Coordinates of C-alpha atoms in Angstrom, one line a residue:
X1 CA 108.6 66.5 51.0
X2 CA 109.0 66.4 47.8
X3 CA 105.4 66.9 45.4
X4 CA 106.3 63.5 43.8
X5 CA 106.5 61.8 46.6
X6 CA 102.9 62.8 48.0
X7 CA 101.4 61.3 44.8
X8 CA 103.0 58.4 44.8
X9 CA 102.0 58.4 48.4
X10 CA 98.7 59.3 47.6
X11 CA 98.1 56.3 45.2
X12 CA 99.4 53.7 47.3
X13 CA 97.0 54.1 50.5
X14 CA 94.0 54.5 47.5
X15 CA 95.4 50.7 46.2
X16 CA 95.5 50.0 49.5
X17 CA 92.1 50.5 50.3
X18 CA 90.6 49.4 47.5
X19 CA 92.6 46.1 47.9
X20 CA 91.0 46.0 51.3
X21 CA 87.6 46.8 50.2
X22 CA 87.6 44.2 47.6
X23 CA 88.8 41.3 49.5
X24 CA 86.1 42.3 51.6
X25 CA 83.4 42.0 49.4
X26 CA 84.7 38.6 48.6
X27 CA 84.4 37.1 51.9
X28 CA 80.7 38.5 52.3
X29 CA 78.7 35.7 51.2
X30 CA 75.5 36.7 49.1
X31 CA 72.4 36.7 51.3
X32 CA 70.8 33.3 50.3
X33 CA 67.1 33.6 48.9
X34 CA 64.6 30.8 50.5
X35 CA 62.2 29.8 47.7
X36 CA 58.7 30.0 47.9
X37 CA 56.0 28.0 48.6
X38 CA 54.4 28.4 45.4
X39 CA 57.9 27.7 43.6
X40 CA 58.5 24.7 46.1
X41 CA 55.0 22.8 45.4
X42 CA 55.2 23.6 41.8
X43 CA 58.5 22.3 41.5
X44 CA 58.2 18.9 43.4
X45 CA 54.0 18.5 41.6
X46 CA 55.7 19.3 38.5
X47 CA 58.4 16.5 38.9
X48 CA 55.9 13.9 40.5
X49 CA 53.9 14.5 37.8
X50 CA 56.6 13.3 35.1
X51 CA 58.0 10.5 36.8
X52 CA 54.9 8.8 39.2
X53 CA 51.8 10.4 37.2
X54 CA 48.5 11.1 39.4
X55 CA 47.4 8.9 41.9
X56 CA 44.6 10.8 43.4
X57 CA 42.5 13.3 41.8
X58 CA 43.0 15.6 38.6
X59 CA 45.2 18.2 38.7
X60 CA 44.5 22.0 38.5
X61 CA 46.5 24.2 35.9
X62 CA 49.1 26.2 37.4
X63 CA 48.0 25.6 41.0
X64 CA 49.4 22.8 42.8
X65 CA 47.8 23.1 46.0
X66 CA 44.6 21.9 44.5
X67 CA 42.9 18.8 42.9
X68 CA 39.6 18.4 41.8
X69 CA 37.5 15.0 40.5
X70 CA 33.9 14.8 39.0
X71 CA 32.1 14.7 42.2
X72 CA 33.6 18.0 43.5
X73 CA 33.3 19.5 39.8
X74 CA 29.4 19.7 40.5
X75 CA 30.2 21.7 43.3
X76 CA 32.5 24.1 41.7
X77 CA 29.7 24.5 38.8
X78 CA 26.7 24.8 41.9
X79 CA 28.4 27.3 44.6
X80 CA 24.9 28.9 44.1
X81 CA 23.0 26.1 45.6
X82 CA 19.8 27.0 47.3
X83 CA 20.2 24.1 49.6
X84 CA 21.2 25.3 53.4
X85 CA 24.0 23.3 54.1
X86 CA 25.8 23.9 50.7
X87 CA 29.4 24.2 51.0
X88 CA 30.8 27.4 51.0
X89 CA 34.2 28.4 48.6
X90 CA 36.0 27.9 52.0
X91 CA 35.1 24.2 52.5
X92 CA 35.8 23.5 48.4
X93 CA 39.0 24.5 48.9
X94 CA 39.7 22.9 52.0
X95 CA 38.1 19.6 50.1
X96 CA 40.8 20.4 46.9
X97 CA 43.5 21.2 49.4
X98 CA 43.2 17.8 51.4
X99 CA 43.0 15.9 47.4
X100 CA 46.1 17.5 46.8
X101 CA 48.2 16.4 50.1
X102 CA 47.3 12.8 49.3
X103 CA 48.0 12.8 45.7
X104 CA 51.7 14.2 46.4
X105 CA 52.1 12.7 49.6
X106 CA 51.1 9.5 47.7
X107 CA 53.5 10.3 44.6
X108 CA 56.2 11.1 46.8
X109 CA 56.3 8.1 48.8
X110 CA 56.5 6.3 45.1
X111 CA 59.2 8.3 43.9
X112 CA 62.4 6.7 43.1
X113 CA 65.1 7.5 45.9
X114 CA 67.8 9.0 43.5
X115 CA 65.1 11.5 42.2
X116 CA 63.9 12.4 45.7
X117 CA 67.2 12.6 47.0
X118 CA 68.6 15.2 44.1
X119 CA 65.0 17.1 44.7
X120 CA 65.7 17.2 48.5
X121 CA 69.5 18.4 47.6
X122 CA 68.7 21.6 45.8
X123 CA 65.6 22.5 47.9
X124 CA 67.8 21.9 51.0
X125 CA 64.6 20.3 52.1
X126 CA 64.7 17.3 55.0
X127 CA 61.0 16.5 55.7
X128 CA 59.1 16.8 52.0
X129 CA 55.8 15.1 53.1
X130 CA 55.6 18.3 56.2
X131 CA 56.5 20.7 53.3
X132 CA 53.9 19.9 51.2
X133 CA 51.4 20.4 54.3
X134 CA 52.2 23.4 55.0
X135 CA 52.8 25.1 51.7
X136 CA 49.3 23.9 50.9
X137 CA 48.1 25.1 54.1
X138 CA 49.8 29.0 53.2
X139 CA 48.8 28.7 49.4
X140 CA 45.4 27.7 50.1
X141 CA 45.0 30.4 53.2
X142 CA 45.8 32.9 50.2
X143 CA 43.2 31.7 47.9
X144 CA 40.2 31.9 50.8
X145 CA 41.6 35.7 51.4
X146 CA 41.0 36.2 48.0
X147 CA 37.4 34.9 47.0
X148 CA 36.7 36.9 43.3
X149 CA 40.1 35.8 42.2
X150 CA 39.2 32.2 44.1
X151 CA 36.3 31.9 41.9
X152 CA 37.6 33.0 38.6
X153 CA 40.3 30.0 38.9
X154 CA 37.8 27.8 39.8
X155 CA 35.6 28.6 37.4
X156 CA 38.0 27.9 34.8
X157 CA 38.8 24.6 35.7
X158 CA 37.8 21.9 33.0
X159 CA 35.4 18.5 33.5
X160 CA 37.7 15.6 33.3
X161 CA 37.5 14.0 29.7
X162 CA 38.8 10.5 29.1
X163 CA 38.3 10.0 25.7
X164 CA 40.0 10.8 22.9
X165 CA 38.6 12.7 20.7
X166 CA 41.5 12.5 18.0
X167 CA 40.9 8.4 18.1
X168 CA 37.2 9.4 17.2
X169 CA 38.2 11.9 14.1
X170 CA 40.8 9.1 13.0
X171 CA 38.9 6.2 13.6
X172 CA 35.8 7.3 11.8
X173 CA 33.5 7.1 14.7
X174 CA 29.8 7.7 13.1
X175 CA 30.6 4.5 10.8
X176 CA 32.3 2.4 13.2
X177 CA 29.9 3.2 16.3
X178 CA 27.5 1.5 14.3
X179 CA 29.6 -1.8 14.1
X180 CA 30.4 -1.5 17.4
X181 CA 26.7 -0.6 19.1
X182 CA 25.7 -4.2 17.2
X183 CA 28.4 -6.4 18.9
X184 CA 27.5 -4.4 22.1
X185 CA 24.1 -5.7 21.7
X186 CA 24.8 -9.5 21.0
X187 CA 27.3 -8.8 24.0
X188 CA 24.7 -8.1 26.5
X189 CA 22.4 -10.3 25.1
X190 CA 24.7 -13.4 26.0
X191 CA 25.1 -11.9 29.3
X192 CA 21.6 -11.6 30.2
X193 CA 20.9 -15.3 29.1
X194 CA 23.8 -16.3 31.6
X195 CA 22.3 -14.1 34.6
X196 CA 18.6 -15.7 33.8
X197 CA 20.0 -19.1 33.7
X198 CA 21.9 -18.9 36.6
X199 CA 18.9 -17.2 38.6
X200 CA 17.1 -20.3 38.1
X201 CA 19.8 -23.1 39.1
X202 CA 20.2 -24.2 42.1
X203 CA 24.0 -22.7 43.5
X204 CA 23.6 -20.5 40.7
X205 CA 24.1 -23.6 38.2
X206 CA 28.1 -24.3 39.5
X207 CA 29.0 -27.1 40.8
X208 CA 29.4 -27.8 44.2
X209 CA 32.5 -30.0 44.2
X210 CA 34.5 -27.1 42.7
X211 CA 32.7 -23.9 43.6
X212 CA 34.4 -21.6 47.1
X213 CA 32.7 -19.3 48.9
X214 CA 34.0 -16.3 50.5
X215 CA 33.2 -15.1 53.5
X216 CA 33.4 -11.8 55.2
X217 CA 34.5 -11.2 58.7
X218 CA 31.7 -11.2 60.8
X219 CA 30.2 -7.3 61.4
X220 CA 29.3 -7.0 65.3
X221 CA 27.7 -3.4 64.4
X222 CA 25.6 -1.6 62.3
X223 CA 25.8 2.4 61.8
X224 CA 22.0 3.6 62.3
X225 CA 21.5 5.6 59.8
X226 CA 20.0 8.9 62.2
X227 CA 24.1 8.4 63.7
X228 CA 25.7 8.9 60.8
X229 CA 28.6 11.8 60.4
X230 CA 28.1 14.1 57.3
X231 CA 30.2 17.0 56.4
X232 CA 29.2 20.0 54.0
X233 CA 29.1 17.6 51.0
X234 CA 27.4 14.5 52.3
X235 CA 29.9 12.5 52.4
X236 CA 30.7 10.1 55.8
X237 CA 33.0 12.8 58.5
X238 CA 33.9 9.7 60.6
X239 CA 36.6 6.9 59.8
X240 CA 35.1 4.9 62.5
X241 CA 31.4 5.0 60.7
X242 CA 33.0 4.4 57.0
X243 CA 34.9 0.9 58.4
X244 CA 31.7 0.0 60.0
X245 CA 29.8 0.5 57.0
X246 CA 31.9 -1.6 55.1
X247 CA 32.3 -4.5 57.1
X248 CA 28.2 -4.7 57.6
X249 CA 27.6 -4.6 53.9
X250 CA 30.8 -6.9 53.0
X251 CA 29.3 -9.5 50.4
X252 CA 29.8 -13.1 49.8
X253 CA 31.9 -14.1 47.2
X254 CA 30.7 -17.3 45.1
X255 CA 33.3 -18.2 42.7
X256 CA 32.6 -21.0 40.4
X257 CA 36.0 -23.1 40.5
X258 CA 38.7 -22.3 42.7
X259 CA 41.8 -22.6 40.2
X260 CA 45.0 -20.1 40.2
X261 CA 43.0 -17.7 38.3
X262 CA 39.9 -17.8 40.1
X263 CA 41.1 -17.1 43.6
X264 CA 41.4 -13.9 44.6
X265 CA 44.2 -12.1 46.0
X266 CA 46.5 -9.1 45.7
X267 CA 49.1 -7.5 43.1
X268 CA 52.8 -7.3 44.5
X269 CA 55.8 -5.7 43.5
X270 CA 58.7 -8.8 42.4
X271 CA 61.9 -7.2 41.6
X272 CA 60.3 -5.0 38.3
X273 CA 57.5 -6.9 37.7
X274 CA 53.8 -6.3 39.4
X275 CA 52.9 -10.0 39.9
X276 CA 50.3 -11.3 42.1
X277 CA 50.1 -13.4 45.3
X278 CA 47.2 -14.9 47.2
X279 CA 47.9 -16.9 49.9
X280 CA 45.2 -14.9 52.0
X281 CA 42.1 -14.2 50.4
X282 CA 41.0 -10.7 50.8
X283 CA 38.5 -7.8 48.9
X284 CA 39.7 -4.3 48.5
X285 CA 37.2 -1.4 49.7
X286 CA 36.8 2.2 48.3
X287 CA 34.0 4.7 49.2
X288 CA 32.8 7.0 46.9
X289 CA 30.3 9.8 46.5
X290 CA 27.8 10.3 44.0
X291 CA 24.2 12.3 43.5
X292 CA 20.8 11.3 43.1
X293 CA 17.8 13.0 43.7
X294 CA 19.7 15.9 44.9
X295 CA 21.0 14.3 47.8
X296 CA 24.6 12.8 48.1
X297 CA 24.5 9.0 47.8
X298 CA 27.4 6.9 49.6
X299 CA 29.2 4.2 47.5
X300 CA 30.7 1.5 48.9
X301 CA 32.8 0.2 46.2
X302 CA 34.8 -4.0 47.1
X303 CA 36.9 -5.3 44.6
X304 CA 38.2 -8.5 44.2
X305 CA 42.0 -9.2 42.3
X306 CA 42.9 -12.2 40.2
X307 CA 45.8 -13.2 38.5
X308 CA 44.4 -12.7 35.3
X309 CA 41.9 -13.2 32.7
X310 CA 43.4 -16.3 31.3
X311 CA 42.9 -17.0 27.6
X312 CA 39.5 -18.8 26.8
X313 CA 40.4 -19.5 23.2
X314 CA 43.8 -19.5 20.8
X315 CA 42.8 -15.7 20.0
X316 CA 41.4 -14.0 22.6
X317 CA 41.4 -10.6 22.6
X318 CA 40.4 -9.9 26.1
X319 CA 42.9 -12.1 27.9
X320 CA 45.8 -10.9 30.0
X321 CA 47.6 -10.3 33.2
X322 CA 45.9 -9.2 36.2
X323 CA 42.2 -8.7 36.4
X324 CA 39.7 -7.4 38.7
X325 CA 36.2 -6.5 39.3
X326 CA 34.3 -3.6 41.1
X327 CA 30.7 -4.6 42.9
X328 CA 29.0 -1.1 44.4
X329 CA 27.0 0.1 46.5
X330 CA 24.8 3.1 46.1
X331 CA 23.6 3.7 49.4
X332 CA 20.7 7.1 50.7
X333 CA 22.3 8.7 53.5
X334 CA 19.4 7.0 55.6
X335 CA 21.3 4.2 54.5
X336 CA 18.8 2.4 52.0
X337 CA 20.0 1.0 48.7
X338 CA 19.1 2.6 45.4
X339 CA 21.3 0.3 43.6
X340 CA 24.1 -2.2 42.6
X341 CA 26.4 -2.0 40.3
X342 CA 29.8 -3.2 38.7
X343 CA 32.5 -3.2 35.8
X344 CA 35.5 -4.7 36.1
X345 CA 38.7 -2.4 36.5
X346 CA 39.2 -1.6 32.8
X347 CA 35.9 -0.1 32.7
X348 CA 34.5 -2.9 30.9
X349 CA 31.2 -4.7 31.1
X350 CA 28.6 -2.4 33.4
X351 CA 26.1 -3.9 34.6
X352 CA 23.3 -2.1 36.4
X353 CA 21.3 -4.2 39.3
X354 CA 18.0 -3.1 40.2
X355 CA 16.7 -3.5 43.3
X356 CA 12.7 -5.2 42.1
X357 CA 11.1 -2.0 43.9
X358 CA 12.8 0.8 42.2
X359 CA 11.3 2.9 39.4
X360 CA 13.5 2.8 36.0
X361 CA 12.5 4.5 32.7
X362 CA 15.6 3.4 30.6
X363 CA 16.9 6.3 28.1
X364 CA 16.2 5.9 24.5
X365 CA 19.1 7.3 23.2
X366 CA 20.9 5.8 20.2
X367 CA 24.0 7.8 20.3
X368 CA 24.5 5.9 23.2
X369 CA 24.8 2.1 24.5
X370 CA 22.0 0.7 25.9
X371 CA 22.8 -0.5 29.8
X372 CA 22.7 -4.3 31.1
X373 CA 20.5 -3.9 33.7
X374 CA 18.6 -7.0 35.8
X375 CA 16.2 -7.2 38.7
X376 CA 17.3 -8.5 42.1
X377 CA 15.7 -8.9 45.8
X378 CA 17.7 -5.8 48.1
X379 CA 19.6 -6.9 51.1
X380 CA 22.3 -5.6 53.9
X381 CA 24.0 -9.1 53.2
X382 CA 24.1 -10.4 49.7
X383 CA 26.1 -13.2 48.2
X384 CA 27.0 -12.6 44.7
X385 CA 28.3 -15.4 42.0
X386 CA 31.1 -15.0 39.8
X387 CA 31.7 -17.2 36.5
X388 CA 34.8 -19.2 36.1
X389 CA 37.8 -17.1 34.0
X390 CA 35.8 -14.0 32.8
X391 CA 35.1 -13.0 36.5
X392 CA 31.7 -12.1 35.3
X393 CA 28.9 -11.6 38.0
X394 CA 26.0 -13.8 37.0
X395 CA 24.0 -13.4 40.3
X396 CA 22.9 -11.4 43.2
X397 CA 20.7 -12.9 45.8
X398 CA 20.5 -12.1 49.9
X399 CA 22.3 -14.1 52.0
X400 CA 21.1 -17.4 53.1
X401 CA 21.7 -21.1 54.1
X402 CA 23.3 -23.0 51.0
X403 CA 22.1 -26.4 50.5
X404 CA 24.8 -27.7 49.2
X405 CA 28.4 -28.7 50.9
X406 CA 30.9 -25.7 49.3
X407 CA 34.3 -24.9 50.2
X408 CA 34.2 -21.7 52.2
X409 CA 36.8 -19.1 53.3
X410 CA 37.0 -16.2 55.3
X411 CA 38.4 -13.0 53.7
X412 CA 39.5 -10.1 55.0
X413 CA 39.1 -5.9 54.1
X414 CA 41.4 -3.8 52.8
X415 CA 41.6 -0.4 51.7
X416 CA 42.2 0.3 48.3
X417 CA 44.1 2.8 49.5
X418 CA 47.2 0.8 49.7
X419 CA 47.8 -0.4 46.7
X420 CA 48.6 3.0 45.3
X421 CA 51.7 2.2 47.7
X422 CA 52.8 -0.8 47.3
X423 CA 56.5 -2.4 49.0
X424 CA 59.2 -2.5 46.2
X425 CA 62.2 -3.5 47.3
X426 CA 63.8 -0.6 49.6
X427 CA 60.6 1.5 49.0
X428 CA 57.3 1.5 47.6
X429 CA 55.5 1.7 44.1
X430 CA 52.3 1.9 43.1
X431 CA 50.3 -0.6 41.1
X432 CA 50.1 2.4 38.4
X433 CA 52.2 4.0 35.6
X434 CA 52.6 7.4 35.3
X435 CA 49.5 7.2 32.2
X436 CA 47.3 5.6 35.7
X437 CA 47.4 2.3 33.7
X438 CA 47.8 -1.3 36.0
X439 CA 51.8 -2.1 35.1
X440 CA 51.7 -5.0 32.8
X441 CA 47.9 -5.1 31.8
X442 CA 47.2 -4.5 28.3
X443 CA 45.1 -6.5 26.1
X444 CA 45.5 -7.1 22.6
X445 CA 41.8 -5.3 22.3
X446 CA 43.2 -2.0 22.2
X447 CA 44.4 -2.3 18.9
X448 CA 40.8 -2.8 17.3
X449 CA 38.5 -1.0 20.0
X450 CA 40.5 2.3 20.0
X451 CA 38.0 4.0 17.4
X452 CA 35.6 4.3 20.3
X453 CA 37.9 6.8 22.0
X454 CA 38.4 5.3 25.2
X455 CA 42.1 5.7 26.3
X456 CA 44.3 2.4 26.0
X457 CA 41.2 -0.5 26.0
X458 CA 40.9 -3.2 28.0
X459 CA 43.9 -2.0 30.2
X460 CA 43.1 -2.2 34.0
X461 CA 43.2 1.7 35.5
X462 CA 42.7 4.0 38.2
X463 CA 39.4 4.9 39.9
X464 CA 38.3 8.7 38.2
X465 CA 39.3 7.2 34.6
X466 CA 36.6 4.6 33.9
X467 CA 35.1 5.4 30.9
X468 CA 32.2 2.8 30.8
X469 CA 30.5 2.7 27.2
X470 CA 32.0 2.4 24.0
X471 CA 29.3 4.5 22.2
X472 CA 28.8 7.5 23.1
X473 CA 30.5 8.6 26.8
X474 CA 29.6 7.3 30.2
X475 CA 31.7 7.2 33.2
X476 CA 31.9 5.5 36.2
X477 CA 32.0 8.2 38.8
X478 CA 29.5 10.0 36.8
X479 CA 28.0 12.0 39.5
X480 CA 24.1 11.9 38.4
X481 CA 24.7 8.2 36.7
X482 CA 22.4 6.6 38.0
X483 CA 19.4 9.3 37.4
X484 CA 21.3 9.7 33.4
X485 CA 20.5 6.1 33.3
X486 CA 16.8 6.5 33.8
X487 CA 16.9 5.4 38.0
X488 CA 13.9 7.1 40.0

């Protein structure tokens, strides 16, 4: 055979083979790479972040499988509490852990179906809310088998701050507190004048003919206190015992007139705009924790929602759409009241009610408002009266037989819970933007209180962001609030 030949021979099976070999490689599909669960939770927090916003809790930088708030931050800053039952890392994260599966499960629900759908799509993901579970369950299973590196994170994580410290700098805060402190003053005054006047009238001065009284549901049980549930944080381990408690210290409602804008009711979703609907009275109910005394307190927190806060004069800066008021709770856990107290949902107006009884050395502190604070008789079952159009509580007193004929109605519980939720067409939406701001509450205040540095004035927003005073900084959930406010 000729040499020639052979080569050409030769080069042909090589062309062959590599031929072969090529097309091959081509029909080998690359082995596909399932991403993580740290790179699945970041990605789907990171999105419901930017298009729903937070609906439960604050988030924690660079770890999705956590939240915190300011009642758990005192925790985080006391893991070296001498107290026996202090929680351990373990049970802080579990609390975080469980924060974070409502906020996203929450946010997801919210999300708009397009979104969710593309999301889903690249993730090849079919079941998001039992993906979240159990990537929080691994993540968080990491973090307890790593406590040093646990407690650096923690450690790092920041107190919540809702003011605005730029709004401060730009709004010349030491000159304009001043201003502001004065009209506080003249504020409360007028308040105080209303609360003694109505004190000493007779249906709490409204009249008869116009006023409605809401009822509660009747409560067939009580929680003894030696009964109740704790976990490692003092706060209520049964569902069962947390409904109870709510319904057996439900209030009375006495609302001066009962007018479109007086009746209460709840926020829904009509085509894009959160409007409001009250054909069944009803009160919302959110529990809280707090501290006093070193002991965790329980906070029963009912709100009622109205329509709005309809304008009183041609230029009112405090008028708007939807408005609604918080009355607390501040319960021991042997179930004894320290305390009432209320603002209504923008934060505005706190007023402090004392039960006669308990000890209070009010702080002296003029880098700070002063706090509205009256005297009333402690009950399980108290009736509370609410003014006309400002929704203003002008009167606590327990329970009793009213003399006069009024209008009543029975209202009903529910949990706060669902509003965050809320039906919207084919799905759901909650009653917040992504800034936590009520859709479609501003008031025209914002524009002349921002120098204070609360965020957005006026505007109705989410439990956690209630920055209560003007002057100086004061919040809400503040978990030692009512011992920073001078309470024995």
């Amino acid at each position: 055979m000729p040499k020639r030949y052979k080569v050409n021979c030769l080069v042909a099976n090589l062309s062959a083979l590599l031929t072969a070999m090529v097309l091959q490689a081509c029909s080998i599909s690359p082995q596909k790479v399932e991403p993580s669960c740290e790179v699945i939770l970041s990605s789907v927090d990171t999105l419901l972040h930017e298009h729903v916003g937070s609906l439960k809790g604050e988030r924690v930088h660079n770890q999705a499988s956590l939240r915190h708030n300011r009642f758990i931050h005192f925790f985080i800053g006391n893991q070296d509490l001498a107290e026996p039952s202090a929680p351990t890392q373990s049970q802080l994260i579990d609390y975080m852990s469980e924060l974070a599966e409502q906020g996203l499960k929450a946010e997801w629900k919210t999300l708009d179906v397009d979104i969710a759908n593309e999301w889903k799509a690249e993730y090849q993901i079919t079941n998001p809310e039992q993906t979240i579970e159990q990537c929080i369950n691994e993540l968080n299973q990491q973090l307890k088998g790593h406590s040093r590196q646990t407690a650096e994170l923690l450690a790092t994580i920041p107190m919540d701050n809702d003011y605005s410290a730029t709004a401060k700098v730009f709004g010349l805060y030491p000159l304009s507190s001043k201003v502001f402190a004065s009209a506080i003053e003249k504020e409360q005054q007028h308040l105080a004048e209303d609360w003694l006047a109505a004190s000493r009238s007779s249906l709490s001065g409204f009249t008869a003919k116009q006023a409605a009284l809401y009822l509660p549901e009747p409560a067939l049980a009580k929680v003894n206190a030696t009964d109740l549930q704790l976990d490692a944080f003092g706060q209520l381990a049964s569902k069962q015992q947390q409904a109870t408690l709510f319904k057996w210290y439900a209030p009375q409602w006495l609302i001066e007139n009962n007018t479109a804008d007086n009746v209460p009711g709840v926020p829904v979703w009509q085509k894009q705009q959160l409007a409001f609907e009250h054909s069944k009275p009803l009160s919302f109910s959110h529990i809280t924790y707090a501290r006093h005394n070193n002991q965790t307190t329980i906070q029963l927190n009912y709100i009622l929602w109205f329509k709005q806060r309809p304008k009183l004069s041609s230029v009112d800066w405090v008028a708007g759409e939807h408005d609604a008021l918080i009355f607390r709770i501040h319960l021991t856990n042997k179930l004894e009241v320290i305390a009432y107290d209320s603002i209504h949902l923008c934060g505005c107006w706190y007023t402090l009610m004392l039960p006669q009884r308990r000890s209070y050395h009010a702080i002296q502190d003029n880098k700070i408002e002063s706090v509205l604070m009256h005297r009333v008789n402690a009950a399980d079952k108290v009736r509370i009266s609410i003014s006309a159009d400002t929704h203003q509580i002008i009167d606590l007193q327990p329970t009793g037989d009213i003399a006069e004929v009024v209008a009543k109605t029975t209202y009903t519980l529910q949990p706060w819970q669902s509003l965050l939720t809320l039906e919207k067409g084919q799905g759901y939406k909650s009653i917040y933007d992504s800034n936590g701001y009520v859709w479609g509450s501003e008031r025209f205040e914002r524009w002349f209180f921002w120098p204070m540095g609360v965020k957005q004035p006026g505007s109705l927003r989410r439990f956690g962001d209630h920055a209560i005073s003007f002057v100086g900084e004061r919040y809400f959930d503040q978990v030692h609030l009512l011992e920073d406010l001078g309470v024995q």
